[in-house]
PDB file of N, CA and C in Angstrom:
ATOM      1  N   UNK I   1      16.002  -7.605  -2.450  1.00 63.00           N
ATOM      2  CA  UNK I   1      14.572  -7.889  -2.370  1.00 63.00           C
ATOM      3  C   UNK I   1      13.944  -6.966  -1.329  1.00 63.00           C
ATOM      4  N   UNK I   2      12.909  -6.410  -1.910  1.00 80.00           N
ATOM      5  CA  UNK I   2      12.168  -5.374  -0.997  1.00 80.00           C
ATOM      6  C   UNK I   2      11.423  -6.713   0.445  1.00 80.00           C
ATOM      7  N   UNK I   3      11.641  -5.903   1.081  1.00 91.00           N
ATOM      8  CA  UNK I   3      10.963  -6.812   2.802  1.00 91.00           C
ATOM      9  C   UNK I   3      10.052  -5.943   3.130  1.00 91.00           C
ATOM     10  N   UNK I   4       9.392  -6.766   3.617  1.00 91.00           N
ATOM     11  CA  UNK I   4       8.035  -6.188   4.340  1.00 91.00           C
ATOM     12  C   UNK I   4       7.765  -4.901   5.033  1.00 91.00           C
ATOM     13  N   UNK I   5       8.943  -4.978   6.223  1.00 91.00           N
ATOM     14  CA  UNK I   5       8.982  -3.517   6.275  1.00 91.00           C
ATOM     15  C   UNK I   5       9.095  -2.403   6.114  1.00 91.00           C
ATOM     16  N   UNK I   6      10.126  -2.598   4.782  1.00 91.00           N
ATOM     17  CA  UNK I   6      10.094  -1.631   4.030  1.00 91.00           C
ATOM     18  C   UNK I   6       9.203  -1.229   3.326  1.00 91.00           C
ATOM     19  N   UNK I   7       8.701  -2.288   2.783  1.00 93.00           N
ATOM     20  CA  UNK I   7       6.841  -1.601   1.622  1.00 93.00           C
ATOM     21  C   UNK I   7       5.661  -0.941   3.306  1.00 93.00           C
ATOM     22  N   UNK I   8       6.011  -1.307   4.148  1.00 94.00           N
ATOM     23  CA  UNK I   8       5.304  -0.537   5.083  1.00 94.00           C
ATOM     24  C   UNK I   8       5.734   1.387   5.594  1.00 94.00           C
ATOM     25  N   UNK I   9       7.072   1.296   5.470  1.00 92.00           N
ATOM     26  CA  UNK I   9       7.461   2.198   5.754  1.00 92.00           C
ATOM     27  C   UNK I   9       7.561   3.395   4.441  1.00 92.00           C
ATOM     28  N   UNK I  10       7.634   2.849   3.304  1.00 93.00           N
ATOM     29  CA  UNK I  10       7.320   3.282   1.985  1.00 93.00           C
ATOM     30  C   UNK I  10       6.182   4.248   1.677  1.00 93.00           C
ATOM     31  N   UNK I  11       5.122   3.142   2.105  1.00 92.00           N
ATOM     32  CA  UNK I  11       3.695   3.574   1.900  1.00 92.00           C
ATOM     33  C   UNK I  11       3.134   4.413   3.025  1.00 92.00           C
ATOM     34  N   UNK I  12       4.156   4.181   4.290  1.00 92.00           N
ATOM     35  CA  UNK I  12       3.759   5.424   5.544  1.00 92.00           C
ATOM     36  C   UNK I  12       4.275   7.106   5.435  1.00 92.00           C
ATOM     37  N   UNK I  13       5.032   6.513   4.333  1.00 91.00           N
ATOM     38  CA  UNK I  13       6.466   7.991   3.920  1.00 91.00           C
ATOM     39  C   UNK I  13       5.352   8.420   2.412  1.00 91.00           C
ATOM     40  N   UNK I  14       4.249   8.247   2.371  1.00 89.00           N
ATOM     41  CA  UNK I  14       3.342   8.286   0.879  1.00 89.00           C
ATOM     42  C   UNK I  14       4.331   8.062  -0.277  1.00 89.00           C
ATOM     43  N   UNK I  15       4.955   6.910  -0.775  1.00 91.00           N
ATOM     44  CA  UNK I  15       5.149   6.597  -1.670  1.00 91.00           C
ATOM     45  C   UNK I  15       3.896   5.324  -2.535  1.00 91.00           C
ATOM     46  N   UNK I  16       3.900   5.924  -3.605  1.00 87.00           N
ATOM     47  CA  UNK I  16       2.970   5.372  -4.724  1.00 87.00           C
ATOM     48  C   UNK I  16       3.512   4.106  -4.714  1.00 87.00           C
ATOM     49  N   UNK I  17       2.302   2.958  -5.159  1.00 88.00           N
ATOM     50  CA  UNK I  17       2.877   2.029  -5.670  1.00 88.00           C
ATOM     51  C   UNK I  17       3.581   2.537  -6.937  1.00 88.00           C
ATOM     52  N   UNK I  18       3.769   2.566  -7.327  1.00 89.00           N
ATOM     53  CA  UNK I  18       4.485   3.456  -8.913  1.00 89.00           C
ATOM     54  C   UNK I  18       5.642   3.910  -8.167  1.00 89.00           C
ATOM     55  N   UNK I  19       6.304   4.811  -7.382  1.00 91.00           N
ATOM     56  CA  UNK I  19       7.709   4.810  -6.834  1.00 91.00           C
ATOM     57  C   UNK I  19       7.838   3.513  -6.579  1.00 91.00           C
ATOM     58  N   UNK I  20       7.351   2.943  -5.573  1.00 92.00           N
ATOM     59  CA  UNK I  20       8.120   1.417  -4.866  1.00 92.00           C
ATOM     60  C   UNK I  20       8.679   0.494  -5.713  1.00 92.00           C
ATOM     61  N   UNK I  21       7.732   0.237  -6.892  1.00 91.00           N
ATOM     62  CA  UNK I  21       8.075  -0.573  -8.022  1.00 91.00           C
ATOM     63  C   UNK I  21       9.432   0.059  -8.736  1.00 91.00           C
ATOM     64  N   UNK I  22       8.964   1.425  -8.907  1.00 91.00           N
ATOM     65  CA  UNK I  22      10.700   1.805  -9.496  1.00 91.00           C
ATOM     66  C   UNK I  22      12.052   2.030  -8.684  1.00 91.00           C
ATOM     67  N   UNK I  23      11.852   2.073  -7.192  1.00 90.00           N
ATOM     68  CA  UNK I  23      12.540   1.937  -6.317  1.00 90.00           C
ATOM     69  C   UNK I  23      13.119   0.395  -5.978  1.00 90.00           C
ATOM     70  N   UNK I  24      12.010  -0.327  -5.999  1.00 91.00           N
ATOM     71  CA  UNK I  24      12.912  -1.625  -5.851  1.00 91.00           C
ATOM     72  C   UNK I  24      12.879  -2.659  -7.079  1.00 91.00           C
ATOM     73  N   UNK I  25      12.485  -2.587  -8.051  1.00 87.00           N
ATOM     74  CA  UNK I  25      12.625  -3.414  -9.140  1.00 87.00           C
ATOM     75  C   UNK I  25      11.722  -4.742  -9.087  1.00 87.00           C
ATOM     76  N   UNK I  26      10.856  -4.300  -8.444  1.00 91.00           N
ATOM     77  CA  UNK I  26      10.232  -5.897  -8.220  1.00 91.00           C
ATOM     78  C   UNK I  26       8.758  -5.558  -9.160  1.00 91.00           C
ATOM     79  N   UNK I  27       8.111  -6.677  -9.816  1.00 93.00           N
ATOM     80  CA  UNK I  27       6.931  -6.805 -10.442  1.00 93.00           C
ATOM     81  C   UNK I  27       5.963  -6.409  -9.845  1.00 93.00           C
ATOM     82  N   UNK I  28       5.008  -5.957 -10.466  1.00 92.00           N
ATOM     83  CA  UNK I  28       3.773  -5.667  -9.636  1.00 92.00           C
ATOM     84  C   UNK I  28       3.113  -6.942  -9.675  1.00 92.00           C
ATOM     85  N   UNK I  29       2.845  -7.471 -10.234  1.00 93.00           N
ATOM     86  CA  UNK I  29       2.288  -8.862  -9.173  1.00 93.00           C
ATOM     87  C   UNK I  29       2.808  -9.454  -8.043  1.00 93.00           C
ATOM     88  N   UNK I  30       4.598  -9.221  -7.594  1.00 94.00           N
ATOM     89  CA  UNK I  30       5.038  -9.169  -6.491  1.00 94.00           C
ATOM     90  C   UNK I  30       4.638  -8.348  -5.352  1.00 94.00           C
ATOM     91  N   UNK I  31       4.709  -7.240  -5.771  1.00 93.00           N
ATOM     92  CA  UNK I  31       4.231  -6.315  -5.216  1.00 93.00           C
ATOM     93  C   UNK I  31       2.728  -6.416  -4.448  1.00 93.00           C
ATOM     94  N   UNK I  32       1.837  -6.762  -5.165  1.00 91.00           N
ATOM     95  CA  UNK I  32       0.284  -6.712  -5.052  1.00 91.00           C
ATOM     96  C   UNK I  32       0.392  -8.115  -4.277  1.00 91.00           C
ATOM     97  N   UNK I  33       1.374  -9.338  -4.363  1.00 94.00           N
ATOM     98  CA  UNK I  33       1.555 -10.639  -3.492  1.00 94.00           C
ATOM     99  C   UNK I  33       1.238  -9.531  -2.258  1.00 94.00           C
ATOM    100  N   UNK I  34       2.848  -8.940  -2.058  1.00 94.00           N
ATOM    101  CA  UNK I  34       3.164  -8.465  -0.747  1.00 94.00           C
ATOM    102  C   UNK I  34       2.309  -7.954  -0.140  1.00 94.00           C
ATOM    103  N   UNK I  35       1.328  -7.056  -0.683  1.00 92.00           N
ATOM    104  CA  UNK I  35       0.268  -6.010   0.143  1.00 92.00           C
ATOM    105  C   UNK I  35      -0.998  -6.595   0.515  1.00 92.00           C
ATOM    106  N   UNK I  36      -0.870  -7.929  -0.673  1.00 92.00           N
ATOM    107  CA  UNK I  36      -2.122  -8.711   0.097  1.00 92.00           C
ATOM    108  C   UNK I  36      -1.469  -8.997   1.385  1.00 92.00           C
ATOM    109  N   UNK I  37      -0.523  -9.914   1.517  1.00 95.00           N
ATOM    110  CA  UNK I  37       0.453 -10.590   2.438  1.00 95.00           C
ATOM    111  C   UNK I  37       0.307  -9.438   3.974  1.00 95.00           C
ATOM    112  N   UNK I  38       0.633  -8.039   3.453  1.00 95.00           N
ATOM    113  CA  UNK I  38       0.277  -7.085   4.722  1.00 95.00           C
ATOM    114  C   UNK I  38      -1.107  -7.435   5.160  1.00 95.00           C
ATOM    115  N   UNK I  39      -1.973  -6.753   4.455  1.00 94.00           N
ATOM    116  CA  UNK I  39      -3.871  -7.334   4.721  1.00 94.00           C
ATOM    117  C   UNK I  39      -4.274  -8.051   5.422  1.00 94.00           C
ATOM    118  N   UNK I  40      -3.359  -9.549   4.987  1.00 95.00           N
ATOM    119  CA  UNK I  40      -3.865 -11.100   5.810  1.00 95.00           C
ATOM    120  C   UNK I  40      -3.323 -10.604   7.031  1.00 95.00           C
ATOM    121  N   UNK I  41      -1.994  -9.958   7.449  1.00 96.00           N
ATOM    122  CA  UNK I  41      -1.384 -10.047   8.653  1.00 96.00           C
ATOM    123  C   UNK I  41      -1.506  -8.816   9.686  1.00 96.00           C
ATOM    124  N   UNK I  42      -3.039  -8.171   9.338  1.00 96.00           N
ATOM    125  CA  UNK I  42      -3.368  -7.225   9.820  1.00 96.00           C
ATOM    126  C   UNK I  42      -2.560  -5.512   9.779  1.00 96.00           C
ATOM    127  N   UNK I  43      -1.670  -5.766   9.232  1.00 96.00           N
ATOM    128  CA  UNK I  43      -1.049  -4.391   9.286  1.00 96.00           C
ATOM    129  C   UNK I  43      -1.157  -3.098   7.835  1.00 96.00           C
ATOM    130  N   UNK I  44      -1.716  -3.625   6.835  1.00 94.00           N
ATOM    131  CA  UNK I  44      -2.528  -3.014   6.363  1.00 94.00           C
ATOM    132  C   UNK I  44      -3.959  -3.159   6.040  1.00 94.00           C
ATOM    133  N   UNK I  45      -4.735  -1.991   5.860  1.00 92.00           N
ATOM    134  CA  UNK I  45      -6.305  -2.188   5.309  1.00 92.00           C
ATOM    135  C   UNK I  45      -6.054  -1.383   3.551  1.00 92.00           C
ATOM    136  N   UNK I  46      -6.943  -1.997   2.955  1.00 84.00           N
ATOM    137  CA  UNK I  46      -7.647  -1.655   1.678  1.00 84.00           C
ATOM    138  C   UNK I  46      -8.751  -0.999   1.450  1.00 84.00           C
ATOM    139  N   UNK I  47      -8.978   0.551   0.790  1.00 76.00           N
ATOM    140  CA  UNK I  47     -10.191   0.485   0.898  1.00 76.00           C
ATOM    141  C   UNK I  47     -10.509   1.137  -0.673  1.00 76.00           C
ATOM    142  N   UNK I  48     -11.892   0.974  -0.962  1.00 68.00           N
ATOM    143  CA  UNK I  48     -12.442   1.577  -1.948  1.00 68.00           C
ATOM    144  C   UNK I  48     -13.321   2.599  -1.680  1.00 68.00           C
ATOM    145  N   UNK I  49     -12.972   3.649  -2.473  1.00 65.00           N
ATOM    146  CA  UNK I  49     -14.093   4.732  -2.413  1.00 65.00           C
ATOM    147  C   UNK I  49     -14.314   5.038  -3.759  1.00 65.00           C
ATOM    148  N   UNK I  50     -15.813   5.059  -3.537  1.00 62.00           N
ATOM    149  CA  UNK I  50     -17.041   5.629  -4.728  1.00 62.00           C
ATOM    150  C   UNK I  50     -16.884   6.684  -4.924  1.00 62.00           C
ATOM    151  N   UNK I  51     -17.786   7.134  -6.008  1.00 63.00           N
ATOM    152  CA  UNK I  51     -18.075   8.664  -6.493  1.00 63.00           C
ATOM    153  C   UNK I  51     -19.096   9.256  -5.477  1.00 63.00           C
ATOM    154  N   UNK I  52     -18.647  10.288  -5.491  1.00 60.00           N
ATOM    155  CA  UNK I  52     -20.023  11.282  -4.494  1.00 60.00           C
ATOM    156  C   UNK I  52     -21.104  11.181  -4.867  1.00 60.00           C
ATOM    157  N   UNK I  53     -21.735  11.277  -3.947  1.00 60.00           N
ATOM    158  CA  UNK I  53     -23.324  11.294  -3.939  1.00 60.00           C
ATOM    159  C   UNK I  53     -23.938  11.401  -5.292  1.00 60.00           C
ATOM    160  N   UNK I  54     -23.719  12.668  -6.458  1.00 60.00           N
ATOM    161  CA  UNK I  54     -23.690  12.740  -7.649  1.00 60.00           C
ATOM    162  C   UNK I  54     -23.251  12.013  -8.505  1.00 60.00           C
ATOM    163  N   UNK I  55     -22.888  10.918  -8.593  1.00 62.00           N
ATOM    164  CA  UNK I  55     -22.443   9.855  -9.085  1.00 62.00           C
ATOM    165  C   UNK I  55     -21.753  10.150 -10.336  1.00 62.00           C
ATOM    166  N   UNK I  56     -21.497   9.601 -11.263  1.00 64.00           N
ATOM    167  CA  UNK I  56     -20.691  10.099 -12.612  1.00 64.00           C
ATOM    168  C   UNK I  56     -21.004  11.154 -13.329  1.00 64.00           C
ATOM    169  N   UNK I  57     -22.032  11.858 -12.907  1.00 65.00           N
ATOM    170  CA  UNK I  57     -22.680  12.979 -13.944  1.00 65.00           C
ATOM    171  C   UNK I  57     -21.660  14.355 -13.353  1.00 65.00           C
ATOM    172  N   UNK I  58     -21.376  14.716 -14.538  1.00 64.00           N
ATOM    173  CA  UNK I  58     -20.294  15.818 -14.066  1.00 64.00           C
ATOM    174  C   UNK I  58     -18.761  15.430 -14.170  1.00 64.00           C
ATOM    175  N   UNK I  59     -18.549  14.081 -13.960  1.00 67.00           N
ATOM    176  CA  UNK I  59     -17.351  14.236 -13.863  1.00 67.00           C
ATOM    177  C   UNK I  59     -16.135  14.153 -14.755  1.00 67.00           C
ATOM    178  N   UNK I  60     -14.865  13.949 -14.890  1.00 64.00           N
ATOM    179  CA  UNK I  60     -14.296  13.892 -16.013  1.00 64.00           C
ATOM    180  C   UNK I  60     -13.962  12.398 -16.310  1.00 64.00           C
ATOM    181  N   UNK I  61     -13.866  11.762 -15.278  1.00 61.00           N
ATOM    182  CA  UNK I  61     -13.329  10.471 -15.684  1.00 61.00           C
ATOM    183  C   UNK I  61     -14.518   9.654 -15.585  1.00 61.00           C
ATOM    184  N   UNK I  62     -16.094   9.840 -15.934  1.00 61.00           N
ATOM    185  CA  UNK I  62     -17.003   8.972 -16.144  1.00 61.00           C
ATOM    186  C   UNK I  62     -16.771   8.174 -17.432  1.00 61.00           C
ATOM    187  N   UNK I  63     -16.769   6.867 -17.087  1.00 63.00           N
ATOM    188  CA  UNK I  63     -16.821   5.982 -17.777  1.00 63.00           C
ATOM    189  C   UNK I  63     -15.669   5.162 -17.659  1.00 63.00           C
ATOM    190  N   UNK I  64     -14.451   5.773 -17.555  1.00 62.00           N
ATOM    191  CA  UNK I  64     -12.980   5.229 -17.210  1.00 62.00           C
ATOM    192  C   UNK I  64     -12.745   4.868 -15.571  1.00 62.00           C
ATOM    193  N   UNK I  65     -13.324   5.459 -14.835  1.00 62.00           N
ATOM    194  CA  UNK I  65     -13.068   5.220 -13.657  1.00 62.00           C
ATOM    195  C   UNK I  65     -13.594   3.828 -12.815  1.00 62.00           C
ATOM    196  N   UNK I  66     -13.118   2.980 -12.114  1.00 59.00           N
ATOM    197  CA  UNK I  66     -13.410   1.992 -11.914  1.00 59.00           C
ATOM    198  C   UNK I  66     -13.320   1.957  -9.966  1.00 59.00           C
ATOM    199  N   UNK I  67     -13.625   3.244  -9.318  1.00 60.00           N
ATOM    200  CA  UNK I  67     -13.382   3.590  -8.248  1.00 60.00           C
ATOM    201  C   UNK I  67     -12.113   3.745  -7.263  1.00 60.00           C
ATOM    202  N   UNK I  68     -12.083   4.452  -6.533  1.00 60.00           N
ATOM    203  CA  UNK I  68     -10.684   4.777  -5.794  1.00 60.00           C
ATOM    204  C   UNK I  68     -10.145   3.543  -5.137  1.00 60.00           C
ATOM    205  N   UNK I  69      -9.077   3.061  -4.937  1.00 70.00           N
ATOM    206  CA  UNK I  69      -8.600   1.696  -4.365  1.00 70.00           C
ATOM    207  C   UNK I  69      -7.561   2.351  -3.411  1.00 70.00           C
ATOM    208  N   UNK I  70      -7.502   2.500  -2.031  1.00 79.00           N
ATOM    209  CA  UNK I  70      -6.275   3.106  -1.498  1.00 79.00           C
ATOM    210  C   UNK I  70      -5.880   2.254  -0.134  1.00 79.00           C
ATOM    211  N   UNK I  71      -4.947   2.386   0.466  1.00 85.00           N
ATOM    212  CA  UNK I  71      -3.821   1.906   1.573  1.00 85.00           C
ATOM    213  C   UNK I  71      -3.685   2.604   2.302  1.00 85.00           C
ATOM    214  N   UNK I  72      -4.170   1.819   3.878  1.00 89.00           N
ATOM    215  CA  UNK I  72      -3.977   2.910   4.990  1.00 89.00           C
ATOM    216  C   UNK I  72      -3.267   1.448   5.808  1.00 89.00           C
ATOM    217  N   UNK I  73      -2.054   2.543   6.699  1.00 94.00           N
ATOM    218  CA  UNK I  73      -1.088   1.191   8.047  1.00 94.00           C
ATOM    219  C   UNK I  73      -1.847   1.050   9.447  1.00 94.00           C
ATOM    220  N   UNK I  74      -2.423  -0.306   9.491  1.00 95.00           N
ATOM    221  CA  UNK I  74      -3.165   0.046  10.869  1.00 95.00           C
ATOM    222  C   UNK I  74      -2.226  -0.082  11.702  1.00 95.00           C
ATOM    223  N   UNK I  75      -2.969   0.094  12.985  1.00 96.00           N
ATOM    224  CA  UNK I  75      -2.075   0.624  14.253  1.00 96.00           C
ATOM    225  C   UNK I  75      -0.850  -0.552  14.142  1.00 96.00           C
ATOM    226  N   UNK I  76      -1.044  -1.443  14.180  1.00 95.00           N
ATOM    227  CA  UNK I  76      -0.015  -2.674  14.003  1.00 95.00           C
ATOM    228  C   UNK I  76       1.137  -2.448  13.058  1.00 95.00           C
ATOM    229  N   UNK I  77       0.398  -2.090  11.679  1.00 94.00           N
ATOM    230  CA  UNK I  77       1.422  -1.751  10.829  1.00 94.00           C
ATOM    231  C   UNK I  77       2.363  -0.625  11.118  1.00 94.00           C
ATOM    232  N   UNK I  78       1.568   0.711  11.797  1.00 94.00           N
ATOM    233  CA  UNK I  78       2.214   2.048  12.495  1.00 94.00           C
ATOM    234  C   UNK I  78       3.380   1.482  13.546  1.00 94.00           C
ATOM    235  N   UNK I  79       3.258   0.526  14.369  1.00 94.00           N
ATOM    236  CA  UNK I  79       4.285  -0.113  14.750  1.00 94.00           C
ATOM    237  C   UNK I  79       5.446  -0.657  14.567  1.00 94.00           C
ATOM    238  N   UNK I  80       5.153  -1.100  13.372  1.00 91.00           N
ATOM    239  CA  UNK I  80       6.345  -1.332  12.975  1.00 91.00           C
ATOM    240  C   UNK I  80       7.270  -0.782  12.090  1.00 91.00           C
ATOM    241  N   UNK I  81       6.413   0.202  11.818  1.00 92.00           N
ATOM    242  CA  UNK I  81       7.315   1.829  11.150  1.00 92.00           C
ATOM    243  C   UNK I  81       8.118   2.381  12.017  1.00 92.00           C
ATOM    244  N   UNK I  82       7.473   1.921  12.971  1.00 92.00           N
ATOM    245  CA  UNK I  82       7.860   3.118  14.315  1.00 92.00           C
ATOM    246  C   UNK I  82       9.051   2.244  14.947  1.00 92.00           C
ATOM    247  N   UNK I  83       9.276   1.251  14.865  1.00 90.00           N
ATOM    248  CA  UNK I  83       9.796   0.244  15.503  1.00 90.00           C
ATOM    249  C   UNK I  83      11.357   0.283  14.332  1.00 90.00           C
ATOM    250  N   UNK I  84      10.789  -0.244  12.961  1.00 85.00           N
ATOM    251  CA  UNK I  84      11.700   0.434  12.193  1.00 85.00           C
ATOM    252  C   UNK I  84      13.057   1.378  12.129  1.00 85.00           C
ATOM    253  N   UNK I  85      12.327   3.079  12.629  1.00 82.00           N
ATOM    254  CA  UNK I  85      12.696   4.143  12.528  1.00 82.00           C
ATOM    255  C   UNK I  85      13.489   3.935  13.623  1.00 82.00           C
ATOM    256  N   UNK I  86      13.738   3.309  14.764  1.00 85.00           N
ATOM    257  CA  UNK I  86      14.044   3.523  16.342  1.00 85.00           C
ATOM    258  C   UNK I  86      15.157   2.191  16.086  1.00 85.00           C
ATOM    259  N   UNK I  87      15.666   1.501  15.152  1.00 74.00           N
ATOM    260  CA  UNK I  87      16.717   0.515  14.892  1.00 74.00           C
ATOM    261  C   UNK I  87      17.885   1.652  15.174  1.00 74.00           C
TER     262      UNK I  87
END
C-alpha cells in the first residue's frame, strides 16, 4: 500500500498522477482519497489555472478543456520529503 509519504515524495520527484497509479496499483479514487487527505493536513495545495487573458479563442483544446488542475508540496509537505530522504 502506497503511504503518504511516498505520494509526497512521488509528486516532489514530478511524477504524474498517471505514473503513481501505475507504480503502485492503487485506484484513482484511492488515490484522489489520499491527495485530498494531503490538502486537509496542510502539506499539499491544489490549484487551478485558467486560460490566458485571450480566453479560448485560438486555442487547440477550446471546448475540451475544463482548466489546469495541478499539485504543489507546501513547506510542511517539503519537510517531509526532506525528512524522508535523510532516513
Amino acid at each position: 500500500m502506497l503511504q503518504l509519504d511516498a505520494l509526497l515524495a512521488a509528486l516532489a520527484h514530478g511524477e504524474t498522477q498517471a505514473d503513481i497509479l501505475i507504480d503502485s496499483q492503487i485506484t484513482p479514487d484511492l488515490l484522489d482519497q489520499m491527495m485530498l487527505d494531503l490538502v486537509r493536513g496542510g502539506y499539499l495545495e491544489r490549484f487551478e489555472a485558467g486560460c490566458a487573458s485571450g480566453g479560448c479563442s485560438g486555442c487547440s483544446l477550446a471546448g475540451s478543456c475544463k482548466g489546469i488542475v495541478g499539485w504543489s508540496l507546501t513547506e510542511r509537505g517539503k519537510s517531509v520529503v526532506q525528512a524522508r530522504l535523510h532516513k
